């Protein structure tokens, strides 16, 4: 059986090389390009009186040497995953039909800072958070052959939900270490079934550490990754970042609650944020997407055989 599953598993590994890009062409965006300094300056005055308290974040002195942290398959395979993700990200951001075309970084394909550079450019040049979230999801979709995404919900997610959750957790750890840093598969005891091996604990996220921005974390990683698994894999996922420690807990097979999504939306900015909190205002959105989110949650609940969807909620990060 494991031999038959090898292709889906290997592809899943490539997946969680993931969350980093963003925006759809179905929403409006500001035509003028801006950088960190422009965004920060344009929001300083208006935000001064309502500025939330900042989060210190983990000590910079204890920042890991991420270049020395590798997944179980070793640095060579990690380099392949990184390069593949970079190529797909660059292709999506520089597509001819984009409102704003963002060229690839000049850094080497296997240089993590190249991904950070064009992700930053994407977030500073597109103002609509929904666009950012959707483009990031599309990057994840592009990493998988269509026959995998077409069949995974019916072959795995629906008939074997717990097995699927465990396989995705394992694939996230194996294939995503280069992106997230040290991580381990763990249990999610608050789940009804005990959540055995259905979680992944990221001990100090590299993507968050290098971007130093909570808004980029939420809009380029958390929300699009949750959306990808829900919409394209037929599998619920809740990601819970801890901005004080840099940790992030994945819980496969579990939908996010209203309280959790509200907390993610209202998380204060990091002290080291390059935009001084301006990115949050820049990502002002163009509509909530509330109805679609509720419809998606109801559809997923039906796939999983859940009868009570009253506790489900819209993704509050899509609201202004």
PDB file of C-alpha atoms in Angstrom:
ATOM      1  CA  UNK A   1       0.000   0.000   0.000  1.00  0.00           C
ATOM      2  CA  UNK A   2       2.817   2.425   0.878  1.00  0.00           C
ATOM      3  CA  UNK A   3       4.262   1.895  -2.574  1.00  0.00           C
ATOM      4  CA  UNK A   4       0.972   2.937  -4.112  1.00  0.00           C
ATOM      5  CA  UNK A   5       0.902   5.995  -1.903  1.00  0.00           C
ATOM      6  CA  UNK A   6       4.449   7.072  -2.689  1.00  0.00           C
ATOM      7  CA  UNK A   7       3.526   9.520  -5.443  1.00  0.00           C
ATOM      8  CA  UNK A   8       0.853  11.360  -3.435  1.00  0.00           C
ATOM      9  CA  UNK A   9       3.158  11.474  -0.448  1.00  0.00           C
ATOM     10  CA  UNK A  10       6.101  12.816  -2.423  1.00  0.00           C
ATOM     11  CA  UNK A  11       3.841  15.415  -3.971  1.00  0.00           C
ATOM     12  CA  UNK A  12       2.529  16.326  -0.550  1.00  0.00           C
ATOM     13  CA  UNK A  13       6.100  16.944   0.531  1.00  0.00           C
ATOM     14  CA  UNK A  14       6.497  19.475  -2.225  1.00  0.00           C
ATOM     15  CA  UNK A  15       3.290  21.123  -1.074  1.00  0.00           C
ATOM     16  CA  UNK A  16       4.270  22.187   2.347  1.00  0.00           C
ATOM     17  CA  UNK A  17       7.305  23.768   0.872  1.00  0.00           C
ATOM     18  CA  UNK A  18       4.646  26.186   0.661  1.00  0.00           C
ATOM     19  CA  UNK A  19       2.987  29.185   1.999  1.00  0.00           C
ATOM     20  CA  UNK A  20       4.507  32.278   0.601  1.00  0.00           C
ATOM     21  CA  UNK A  21       2.814  34.272  -2.179  1.00  0.00           C
ATOM     22  CA  UNK A  22      -0.403  35.817  -3.099  1.00  0.00           C
ATOM     23  CA  UNK A  23      -3.167  37.726  -4.974  1.00  0.00           C
ATOM     24  CA  UNK A  24      -5.932  37.002  -7.453  1.00  0.00           C
ATOM     25  CA  UNK A  25      -6.771  39.022 -10.530  1.00  0.00           C
ATOM     26  CA  UNK A  26     -10.466  39.167  -9.683  1.00  0.00           C
ATOM     27  CA  UNK A  27     -10.034  41.936  -7.116  1.00  0.00           C
ATOM     28  CA  UNK A  28      -8.864  45.510  -7.474  1.00  0.00           C
ATOM     29  CA  UNK A  29      -5.432  46.604  -6.416  1.00  0.00           C
ATOM     30  CA  UNK A  30      -3.649  49.897  -6.155  1.00  0.00           C
ATOM     31  CA  UNK A  31      -1.792  50.578  -9.407  1.00  0.00           C
ATOM     32  CA  UNK A  32       1.043  52.477  -7.775  1.00  0.00           C
ATOM     33  CA  UNK A  33       3.923  50.460  -6.396  1.00  0.00           C
ATOM     34  CA  UNK A  34       5.170  51.174  -2.930  1.00  0.00           C
ATOM     35  CA  UNK A  35       7.909  49.945  -0.657  1.00  0.00           C
ATOM     36  CA  UNK A  36       8.234  49.454   3.092  1.00  0.00           C
ATOM     37  CA  UNK A  37       9.175  53.076   3.769  1.00  0.00           C
ATOM     38  CA  UNK A  38       6.286  54.499   1.742  1.00  0.00           C
ATOM     39  CA  UNK A  39       3.748  52.241   3.407  1.00  0.00           C
ATOM     40  CA  UNK A  40       5.104  53.021   6.849  1.00  0.00           C
ATOM     41  CA  UNK A  41       5.118  56.782   6.268  1.00  0.00           C
ATOM     42  CA  UNK A  42       1.611  56.854   4.790  1.00  0.00           C
ATOM     43  CA  UNK A  43       0.089  55.162   7.830  1.00  0.00           C
ATOM     44  CA  UNK A  44       2.123  56.635  10.693  1.00  0.00           C
ATOM     45  CA  UNK A  45      -0.023  59.730  11.235  1.00  0.00           C
ATOM     46  CA  UNK A  46      -3.426  58.051  11.089  1.00  0.00           C
ATOM     47  CA  UNK A  47      -2.297  55.085  13.168  1.00  0.00           C
ATOM     48  CA  UNK A  48      -0.604  57.129  15.881  1.00  0.00           C
ATOM     49  CA  UNK A  49      -3.691  57.553  18.063  1.00  0.00           C
ATOM     50  CA  UNK A  50      -5.022  54.019  17.632  1.00  0.00           C
ATOM     51  CA  UNK A  51      -1.721  52.185  17.548  1.00  0.00           C
ATOM     52  CA  UNK A  52      -2.051  48.762  19.281  1.00  0.00           C
ATOM     53  CA  UNK A  53       0.604  47.498  21.593  1.00  0.00           C
ATOM     54  CA  UNK A  54       3.441  45.725  19.845  1.00  0.00           C
ATOM     55  CA  UNK A  55       4.623  42.160  20.334  1.00  0.00           C
ATOM     56  CA  UNK A  56       8.291  41.820  21.166  1.00  0.00           C
ATOM     57  CA  UNK A  57       8.669  38.460  19.452  1.00  0.00           C
ATOM     58  CA  UNK A  58      11.382  35.904  20.194  1.00  0.00           C
ATOM     59  CA  UNK A  59      14.826  37.305  21.086  1.00  0.00           C
ATOM     60  CA  UNK A  60      16.897  38.057  18.015  1.00  0.00           C
ATOM     61  CA  UNK A  61      19.934  36.793  19.929  1.00  0.00           C
ATOM     62  CA  UNK A  62      18.523  33.271  19.944  1.00  0.00           C
ATOM     63  CA  UNK A  63      17.648  33.187  16.246  1.00  0.00           C
ATOM     64  CA  UNK A  64      18.552  29.746  14.870  1.00  0.00           C
ATOM     65  CA  UNK A  65      20.979  29.204  12.026  1.00  0.00           C
ATOM     66  CA  UNK A  66      18.264  28.139   9.606  1.00  0.00           C
ATOM     67  CA  UNK A  67      20.773  27.253   6.904  1.00  0.00           C
ATOM     68  CA  UNK A  68      21.929  24.364   9.074  1.00  0.00           C
ATOM     69  CA  UNK A  69      18.416  23.008   9.724  1.00  0.00           C
ATOM     70  CA  UNK A  70      17.272  20.393   7.236  1.00  0.00           C
ATOM     71  CA  UNK A  71      14.378  17.998   6.788  1.00  0.00           C
ATOM     72  CA  UNK A  72      14.747  14.212   7.112  1.00  0.00           C
ATOM     73  CA  UNK A  73      15.573  13.875   3.407  1.00  0.00           C
ATOM     74  CA  UNK A  74      18.648  16.084   3.713  1.00  0.00           C
ATOM     75  CA  UNK A  75      19.900  19.422   2.362  1.00  0.00           C
ATOM     76  CA  UNK A  76      19.971  18.349  -1.291  1.00  0.00           C
ATOM     77  CA  UNK A  77      16.252  17.521  -1.350  1.00  0.00           C
ATOM     78  CA  UNK A  78      15.474  20.664   0.663  1.00  0.00           C
ATOM     79  CA  UNK A  79      17.296  22.663  -2.005  1.00  0.00           C
ATOM     80  CA  UNK A  80      15.155  21.061  -4.710  1.00  0.00           C
ATOM     81  CA  UNK A  81      11.975  21.893  -2.795  1.00  0.00           C
ATOM     82  CA  UNK A  82      13.106  25.479  -2.277  1.00  0.00           C
ATOM     83  CA  UNK A  83      14.034  25.948  -5.932  1.00  0.00           C
ATOM     84  CA  UNK A  84      10.748  24.462  -7.150  1.00  0.00           C
ATOM     85  CA  UNK A  85       8.737  26.685  -4.859  1.00  0.00           C
ATOM     86  CA  UNK A  86      10.730  29.752  -5.906  1.00  0.00           C
ATOM     87  CA  UNK A  87      10.110  29.014  -9.604  1.00  0.00           C
ATOM     88  CA  UNK A  88       6.349  28.588  -9.091  1.00  0.00           C
ATOM     89  CA  UNK A  89       6.142  31.697  -6.930  1.00  0.00           C
ATOM     90  CA  UNK A  90       8.052  33.802  -9.453  1.00  0.00           C
ATOM     91  CA  UNK A  91       5.914  32.534 -12.320  1.00  0.00           C
ATOM     92  CA  UNK A  92       2.713  33.487 -10.514  1.00  0.00           C
ATOM     93  CA  UNK A  93       3.925  36.944  -9.544  1.00  0.00           C
ATOM     94  CA  UNK A  94       5.185  37.806 -13.032  1.00  0.00           C
ATOM     95  CA  UNK A  95       2.245  36.495 -15.015  1.00  0.00           C
ATOM     96  CA  UNK A  96       1.335  38.714 -18.027  1.00  0.00           C
ATOM     97  CA  UNK A  97      -2.279  39.149 -16.872  1.00  0.00           C
ATOM     98  CA  UNK A  98      -1.304  40.439 -13.407  1.00  0.00           C
ATOM     99  CA  UNK A  99      -2.309  43.978 -12.501  1.00  0.00           C
ATOM    100  CA  UNK A 100       1.270  44.433 -11.334  1.00  0.00           C
ATOM    101  CA  UNK A 101       4.034  42.173 -12.589  1.00  0.00           C
ATOM    102  CA  UNK A 102       6.776  41.423 -10.070  1.00  0.00           C
ATOM    103  CA  UNK A 103      10.071  40.141 -11.484  1.00  0.00           C
ATOM    104  CA  UNK A 104      11.978  37.339  -9.839  1.00  0.00           C
ATOM    105  CA  UNK A 105      14.818  38.047  -7.439  1.00  0.00           C
ATOM    106  CA  UNK A 106      18.339  38.013  -8.819  1.00  0.00           C
ATOM    107  CA  UNK A 107      19.480  35.808  -5.950  1.00  0.00           C
ATOM    108  CA  UNK A 108      20.205  32.118  -6.519  1.00  0.00           C
ATOM    109  CA  UNK A 109      17.205  29.801  -6.785  1.00  0.00           C
ATOM    110  CA  UNK A 110      18.195  27.964  -3.618  1.00  0.00           C
ATOM    111  CA  UNK A 111      18.677  31.194  -1.625  1.00  0.00           C
ATOM    112  CA  UNK A 112      15.834  31.531   0.878  1.00  0.00           C
ATOM    113  CA  UNK A 113      16.138  35.321   0.873  1.00  0.00           C
ATOM    114  CA  UNK A 114      15.118  35.323  -2.788  1.00  0.00           C
ATOM    115  CA  UNK A 115      11.704  33.978  -1.732  1.00  0.00           C
ATOM    116  CA  UNK A 116      11.560  36.505   1.066  1.00  0.00           C
ATOM    117  CA  UNK A 117      12.432  39.311  -1.360  1.00  0.00           C
ATOM    118  CA  UNK A 118       9.671  38.665  -3.892  1.00  0.00           C
ATOM    119  CA  UNK A 119       7.120  37.842  -1.180  1.00  0.00           C
ATOM    120  CA  UNK A 120       7.888  41.221   0.362  1.00  0.00           C
ATOM    121  CA  UNK A 121       7.516  42.878  -3.031  1.00  0.00           C
ATOM    122  CA  UNK A 122       4.154  41.183  -3.509  1.00  0.00           C
ATOM    123  CA  UNK A 123       2.846  42.378  -0.163  1.00  0.00           C
ATOM    124  CA  UNK A 124       4.080  45.944  -0.584  1.00  0.00           C
ATOM    125  CA  UNK A 125       2.754  46.346  -4.122  1.00  0.00           C
ATOM    126  CA  UNK A 126      -0.694  44.780  -3.711  1.00  0.00           C
ATOM    127  CA  UNK A 127      -3.008  46.386  -1.165  1.00  0.00           C
ATOM    128  CA  UNK A 128      -5.872  43.892  -1.184  1.00  0.00           C
ATOM    129  CA  UNK A 129      -5.338  41.120   1.360  1.00  0.00           C
ATOM    130  CA  UNK A 130      -7.795  38.869  -0.481  1.00  0.00           C
ATOM    131  CA  UNK A 131      -5.646  39.089  -3.589  1.00  0.00           C
ATOM    132  CA  UNK A 132      -2.557  38.205  -1.603  1.00  0.00           C
ATOM    133  CA  UNK A 133      -4.266  35.230   0.007  1.00  0.00           C
ATOM    134  CA  UNK A 134      -5.629  33.922  -3.277  1.00  0.00           C
ATOM    135  CA  UNK A 135      -2.362  34.205  -5.155  1.00  0.00           C
ATOM    136  CA  UNK A 136      -0.575  32.321  -2.381  1.00  0.00           C
ATOM    137  CA  UNK A 137      -3.154  29.536  -2.641  1.00  0.00           C
ATOM    138  CA  UNK A 138      -2.649  29.402  -6.410  1.00  0.00           C
ATOM    139  CA  UNK A 139       1.081  28.941  -5.912  1.00  0.00           C
ATOM    140  CA  UNK A 140       0.355  25.904  -3.741  1.00  0.00           C
ATOM    141  CA  UNK A 141      -2.007  24.532  -6.373  1.00  0.00           C
ATOM    142  CA  UNK A 142       0.703  24.889  -9.043  1.00  0.00           C
ATOM    143  CA  UNK A 143       3.034  22.631  -7.043  1.00  0.00           C
ATOM    144  CA  UNK A 144       0.771  19.614  -7.550  1.00  0.00           C
ATOM    145  CA  UNK A 145      -0.182  17.648 -10.656  1.00  0.00           C
ATOM    146  CA  UNK A 146      -3.875  18.177 -11.361  1.00  0.00           C
ATOM    147  CA  UNK A 147      -4.635  14.457 -11.076  1.00  0.00           C
ATOM    148  CA  UNK A 148      -3.498  14.524  -7.447  1.00  0.00           C
ATOM    149  CA  UNK A 149      -5.731  17.447  -6.495  1.00  0.00           C
ATOM    150  CA  UNK A 150      -8.646  16.045  -8.508  1.00  0.00           C
ATOM    151  CA  UNK A 151      -8.520  12.708  -6.701  1.00  0.00           C
ATOM    152  CA  UNK A 152      -7.185  13.389  -3.229  1.00  0.00           C
ATOM    153  CA  UNK A 153     -10.529  14.483  -1.701  1.00  0.00           C
ATOM    154  CA  UNK A 154     -12.407  11.411  -2.978  1.00  0.00           C
ATOM    155  CA  UNK A 155      -9.590   8.878  -2.615  1.00  0.00           C
ATOM    156  CA  UNK A 156      -8.155   9.968   0.733  1.00  0.00           C
ATOM    157  CA  UNK A 157      -9.702  12.948   2.544  1.00  0.00           C
ATOM    158  CA  UNK A 158     -13.295  11.705   2.577  1.00  0.00           C
ATOM    159  CA  UNK A 159     -12.902   7.923   3.020  1.00  0.00           C
ATOM    160  CA  UNK A 160      -9.831   8.113   5.288  1.00  0.00           C
ATOM    161  CA  UNK A 161      -9.926  11.487   7.082  1.00  0.00           C
ATOM    162  CA  UNK A 162      -7.659  10.551   9.998  1.00  0.00           C
ATOM    163  CA  UNK A 163      -5.127   8.788   7.794  1.00  0.00           C
ATOM    164  CA  UNK A 164      -5.155  11.754   5.407  1.00  0.00           C
ATOM    165  CA  UNK A 165      -4.583  14.183   8.272  1.00  0.00           C
ATOM    166  CA  UNK A 166      -1.638  12.126   9.540  1.00  0.00           C
ATOM    167  CA  UNK A 167      -0.133  11.789   6.072  1.00  0.00           C
ATOM    168  CA  UNK A 168      -0.355  15.547   5.507  1.00  0.00           C
ATOM    169  CA  UNK A 169       1.198  16.215   8.916  1.00  0.00           C
ATOM    170  CA  UNK A 170       4.090  13.891   8.092  1.00  0.00           C
ATOM    171  CA  UNK A 171       4.525  15.446   4.638  1.00  0.00           C
ATOM    172  CA  UNK A 172       4.517  18.937   6.135  1.00  0.00           C
ATOM    173  CA  UNK A 173       7.331  18.045   8.497  1.00  0.00           C
ATOM    174  CA  UNK A 174       9.399  16.219   5.862  1.00  0.00           C
ATOM    175  CA  UNK A 175       8.887  18.664   3.004  1.00  0.00           C
ATOM    176  CA  UNK A 176       8.470  21.965   4.835  1.00  0.00           C
ATOM    177  CA  UNK A 177      11.456  22.137   7.193  1.00  0.00           C
ATOM    178  CA  UNK A 178      13.437  24.271   4.744  1.00  0.00           C
ATOM    179  CA  UNK A 179      10.628  26.859   4.816  1.00  0.00           C
ATOM    180  CA  UNK A 180       9.575  26.775   8.457  1.00  0.00           C
ATOM    181  CA  UNK A 181      12.651  25.657  10.354  1.00  0.00           C
ATOM    182  CA  UNK A 182      12.741  22.863  12.922  1.00  0.00           C
ATOM    183  CA  UNK A 183       9.377  21.137  13.316  1.00  0.00           C
ATOM    184  CA  UNK A 184       7.931  17.862  14.552  1.00  0.00           C
ATOM    185  CA  UNK A 185       4.740  15.828  14.170  1.00  0.00           C
ATOM    186  CA  UNK A 186       2.687  15.917  17.363  1.00  0.00           C
ATOM    187  CA  UNK A 187      -0.781  15.160  18.721  1.00  0.00           C
ATOM    188  CA  UNK A 188      -3.722  17.570  18.847  1.00  0.00           C
ATOM    189  CA  UNK A 189      -5.438  16.361  22.035  1.00  0.00           C
ATOM    190  CA  UNK A 190      -8.264  18.920  21.912  1.00  0.00           C
ATOM    191  CA  UNK A 191      -9.693  17.192  18.818  1.00  0.00           C
ATOM    192  CA  UNK A 192     -12.582  14.790  19.408  1.00  0.00           C
ATOM    193  CA  UNK A 193     -10.630  11.790  18.099  1.00  0.00           C
ATOM    194  CA  UNK A 194      -7.565  12.706  20.146  1.00  0.00           C
ATOM    195  CA  UNK A 195      -5.726  14.056  17.110  1.00  0.00           C
ATOM    196  CA  UNK A 196      -3.018  11.393  17.243  1.00  0.00           C
ATOM    197  CA  UNK A 197      -0.166  12.449  14.927  1.00  0.00           C
ATOM    198  CA  UNK A 198      -2.456  14.994  13.225  1.00  0.00           C
ATOM    199  CA  UNK A 199      -0.448  18.053  14.212  1.00  0.00           C
ATOM    200  CA  UNK A 200       2.844  19.682  13.348  1.00  0.00           C
ATOM    201  CA  UNK A 201       4.626  21.984  15.765  1.00  0.00           C
ATOM    202  CA  UNK A 202       6.908  24.530  14.120  1.00  0.00           C
ATOM    203  CA  UNK A 203       9.333  25.528  16.851  1.00  0.00           C
ATOM    204  CA  UNK A 204      10.415  28.894  15.448  1.00  0.00           C
ATOM    205  CA  UNK A 205       9.112  29.732  12.007  1.00  0.00           C
ATOM    206  CA  UNK A 206      11.740  30.792   9.494  1.00  0.00           C
ATOM    207  CA  UNK A 207       9.202  32.451   7.187  1.00  0.00           C
ATOM    208  CA  UNK A 208       7.904  34.649  10.016  1.00  0.00           C
ATOM    209  CA  UNK A 209      11.399  35.316  11.340  1.00  0.00           C
ATOM    210  CA  UNK A 210      12.711  36.557   8.013  1.00  0.00           C
ATOM    211  CA  UNK A 211       9.644  38.618   7.061  1.00  0.00           C
ATOM    212  CA  UNK A 212       9.274  40.013  10.619  1.00  0.00           C
ATOM    213  CA  UNK A 213       5.676  40.912   9.766  1.00  0.00           C
ATOM    214  CA  UNK A 214       2.480  39.440  11.244  1.00  0.00           C
ATOM    215  CA  UNK A 215       0.409  40.695   8.310  1.00  0.00           C
ATOM    216  CA  UNK A 216       2.612  38.863   5.802  1.00  0.00           C
ATOM    217  CA  UNK A 217       2.430  35.747   7.984  1.00  0.00           C
ATOM    218  CA  UNK A 218      -1.379  35.761   8.069  1.00  0.00           C
ATOM    219  CA  UNK A 219      -2.052  36.805   4.474  1.00  0.00           C
ATOM    220  CA  UNK A 220       0.778  34.987   2.689  1.00  0.00           C
ATOM    221  CA  UNK A 221       0.868  31.811   4.782  1.00  0.00           C
ATOM    222  CA  UNK A 222      -1.820  31.033   7.373  1.00  0.00           C
ATOM    223  CA  UNK A 223      -5.014  31.905   5.477  1.00  0.00           C
ATOM    224  CA  UNK A 224      -3.953  30.721   1.986  1.00  0.00           C
ATOM    225  CA  UNK A 225      -2.597  27.433   3.342  1.00  0.00           C
ATOM    226  CA  UNK A 226      -5.804  26.755   5.278  1.00  0.00           C
ATOM    227  CA  UNK A 227      -7.794  27.660   2.156  1.00  0.00           C
ATOM    228  CA  UNK A 228      -5.692  25.377  -0.036  1.00  0.00           C
ATOM    229  CA  UNK A 229      -6.283  22.333   2.134  1.00  0.00           C
ATOM    230  CA  UNK A 230      -9.961  23.075   2.541  1.00  0.00           C
ATOM    231  CA  UNK A 231     -10.724  23.928  -1.086  1.00  0.00           C
ATOM    232  CA  UNK A 232      -8.283  21.752  -3.004  1.00  0.00           C
ATOM    233  CA  UNK A 233      -7.507  18.830  -0.706  1.00  0.00           C
ATOM    234  CA  UNK A 234     -10.892  18.494   1.009  1.00  0.00           C
ATOM    235  CA  UNK A 235      -9.136  18.514   4.385  1.00  0.00           C
ATOM    236  CA  UNK A 236      -9.641  20.939   7.246  1.00  0.00           C
ATOM    237  CA  UNK A 237      -6.595  22.690   8.680  1.00  0.00           C
ATOM    238  CA  UNK A 238      -6.091  25.159  11.505  1.00  0.00           C
ATOM    239  CA  UNK A 239      -2.783  26.995  11.823  1.00  0.00           C
ATOM    240  CA  UNK A 240      -2.131  28.819  15.092  1.00  0.00           C
ATOM    241  CA  UNK A 241       0.952  31.051  15.096  1.00  0.00           C
ATOM    242  CA  UNK A 242       2.399  32.311  18.384  1.00  0.00           C
ATOM    243  CA  UNK A 243       4.084  35.621  17.652  1.00  0.00           C
ATOM    244  CA  UNK A 244       5.705  35.827  21.084  1.00  0.00           C
ATOM    245  CA  UNK A 245       7.692  32.620  20.595  1.00  0.00           C
ATOM    246  CA  UNK A 246       7.697  32.202  16.805  1.00  0.00           C
ATOM    247  CA  UNK A 247       5.966  28.821  17.119  1.00  0.00           C
ATOM    248  CA  UNK A 248       3.124  27.676  14.871  1.00  0.00           C
ATOM    249  CA  UNK A 249       0.811  24.725  15.513  1.00  0.00           C
ATOM    250  CA  UNK A 250      -0.773  22.915  12.561  1.00  0.00           C
ATOM    251  CA  UNK A 251      -3.905  20.867  13.300  1.00  0.00           C
ATOM    252  CA  UNK A 252      -5.054  18.755  10.346  1.00  0.00           C
ATOM    253  CA  UNK A 253      -8.687  17.664  10.324  1.00  0.00           C
ATOM    254  CA  UNK A 254      -9.776  20.659  12.401  1.00  0.00           C
ATOM    255  CA  UNK A 255     -11.539  23.779  11.143  1.00  0.00           C
ATOM    256  CA  UNK A 256     -10.581  27.148  12.659  1.00  0.00           C
ATOM    257  CA  UNK A 257     -13.063  28.695  15.079  1.00  0.00           C
ATOM    258  CA  UNK A 258     -14.336  32.258  15.094  1.00  0.00           C
ATOM    259  CA  UNK A 259     -12.300  33.076  18.183  1.00  0.00           C
ATOM    260  CA  UNK A 260      -9.089  31.737  16.658  1.00  0.00           C
ATOM    261  CA  UNK A 261      -9.529  33.661  13.419  1.00  0.00           C
ATOM    262  CA  UNK A 262     -10.426  36.824  15.314  1.00  0.00           C
ATOM    263  CA  UNK A 263      -7.294  36.501  17.422  1.00  0.00           C
ATOM    264  CA  UNK A 264      -5.207  36.076  14.264  1.00  0.00           C
ATOM    265  CA  UNK A 265      -6.733  39.189  12.758  1.00  0.00           C
ATOM    266  CA  UNK A 266      -6.277  41.286  15.882  1.00  0.00           C
ATOM    267  CA  UNK A 267      -2.718  40.202  16.661  1.00  0.00           C
ATOM    268  CA  UNK A 268      -0.595  43.307  17.327  1.00  0.00           C
ATOM    269  CA  UNK A 269       2.312  44.024  15.023  1.00  0.00           C
ATOM    270  CA  UNK A 270       5.821  42.857  15.802  1.00  0.00           C
ATOM    271  CA  UNK A 271       8.303  45.295  17.278  1.00  0.00           C
ATOM    272  CA  UNK A 272      10.739  44.515  14.446  1.00  0.00           C
ATOM    273  CA  UNK A 273       8.166  44.933  11.645  1.00  0.00           C
ATOM    274  CA  UNK A 274       9.931  46.750   8.767  1.00  0.00           C
ATOM    275  CA  UNK A 275       6.749  48.715   7.960  1.00  0.00           C
ATOM    276  CA  UNK A 276       6.243  49.833  11.589  1.00  0.00           C
ATOM    277  CA  UNK A 277       2.757  48.332  11.465  1.00  0.00           C
ATOM    278  CA  UNK A 278       1.858  50.003   8.176  1.00  0.00           C
ATOM    279  CA  UNK A 279       1.391  46.729   6.297  1.00  0.00           C
ATOM    280  CA  UNK A 280      -1.793  45.990   8.245  1.00  0.00           C
ATOM    281  CA  UNK A 281      -3.408  49.218   7.031  1.00  0.00           C
ATOM    282  CA  UNK A 282      -2.063  48.720   3.513  1.00  0.00           C
ATOM    283  CA  UNK A 283      -3.821  45.359   3.300  1.00  0.00           C
ATOM    284  CA  UNK A 284      -7.217  47.012   3.621  1.00  0.00           C
ATOM    285  CA  UNK A 285      -9.120  44.544   1.395  1.00  0.00           C
ATOM    286  CA  UNK A 286     -11.992  45.135  -1.015  1.00  0.00           C
ATOM    287  CA  UNK A 287     -14.891  43.250   0.591  1.00  0.00           C
ATOM    288  CA  UNK A 288     -15.161  40.543   3.174  1.00  0.00           C
ATOM    289  CA  UNK A 289     -15.607  37.363   1.169  1.00  0.00           C
ATOM    290  CA  UNK A 290     -17.810  36.292   4.083  1.00  0.00           C
ATOM    291  CA  UNK A 291     -20.501  34.456   2.157  1.00  0.00           C
ATOM    292  CA  UNK A 292     -18.031  32.378   0.156  1.00  0.00           C
ATOM    293  CA  UNK A 293     -16.113  31.420   3.298  1.00  0.00           C
ATOM    294  CA  UNK A 294     -19.306  30.201   4.997  1.00  0.00           C
ATOM    295  CA  UNK A 295     -20.304  28.252   1.901  1.00  0.00           C
ATOM    296  CA  UNK A 296     -16.879  26.606   1.775  1.00  0.00           C
ATOM    297  CA  UNK A 297     -17.065  25.628   5.436  1.00  0.00           C
ATOM    298  CA  UNK A 298     -20.534  24.144   4.994  1.00  0.00           C
ATOM    299  CA  UNK A 299     -19.351  22.164   1.968  1.00  0.00           C
ATOM    300  CA  UNK A 300     -16.375  20.813   3.888  1.00  0.00           C
ATOM    301  CA  UNK A 301     -18.581  19.883   6.823  1.00  0.00           C
ATOM    302  CA  UNK A 302     -20.773  17.852   4.491  1.00  0.00           C
ATOM    303  CA  UNK A 303     -17.707  16.117   3.032  1.00  0.00           C
ATOM    304  CA  UNK A 304     -16.620  15.143   6.514  1.00  0.00           C
ATOM    305  CA  UNK A 305     -20.114  14.030   7.502  1.00  0.00           C
ATOM    306  CA  UNK A 306     -20.513  16.726  10.135  1.00  0.00           C
ATOM    307  CA  UNK A 307     -24.089  17.693  10.887  1.00  0.00           C
ATOM    308  CA  UNK A 308     -23.599  20.805  12.982  1.00  0.00           C
ATOM    309  CA  UNK A 309     -22.009  23.749  11.183  1.00  0.00           C
ATOM    310  CA  UNK A 310     -23.384  26.416  13.513  1.00  0.00           C
ATOM    311  CA  UNK A 311     -19.982  26.797  15.161  1.00  0.00           C
ATOM    312  CA  UNK A 312     -18.288  27.565  11.832  1.00  0.00           C
ATOM    313  CA  UNK A 313     -17.419  31.117  10.976  1.00  0.00           C
ATOM    314  CA  UNK A 314     -16.156  33.307   8.205  1.00  0.00           C
ATOM    315  CA  UNK A 315     -12.492  34.055   7.869  1.00  0.00           C
ATOM    316  CA  UNK A 316     -12.329  37.339   9.699  1.00  0.00           C
ATOM    317  CA  UNK A 317      -8.988  38.196   8.158  1.00  0.00           C
ATOM    318  CA  UNK A 318     -10.888  38.921   4.966  1.00  0.00           C
ATOM    319  CA  UNK A 319     -12.987  41.595   6.631  1.00  0.00           C
ATOM    320  CA  UNK A 320     -12.023  45.183   7.224  1.00  0.00           C
TER     321      UNK A 320
END
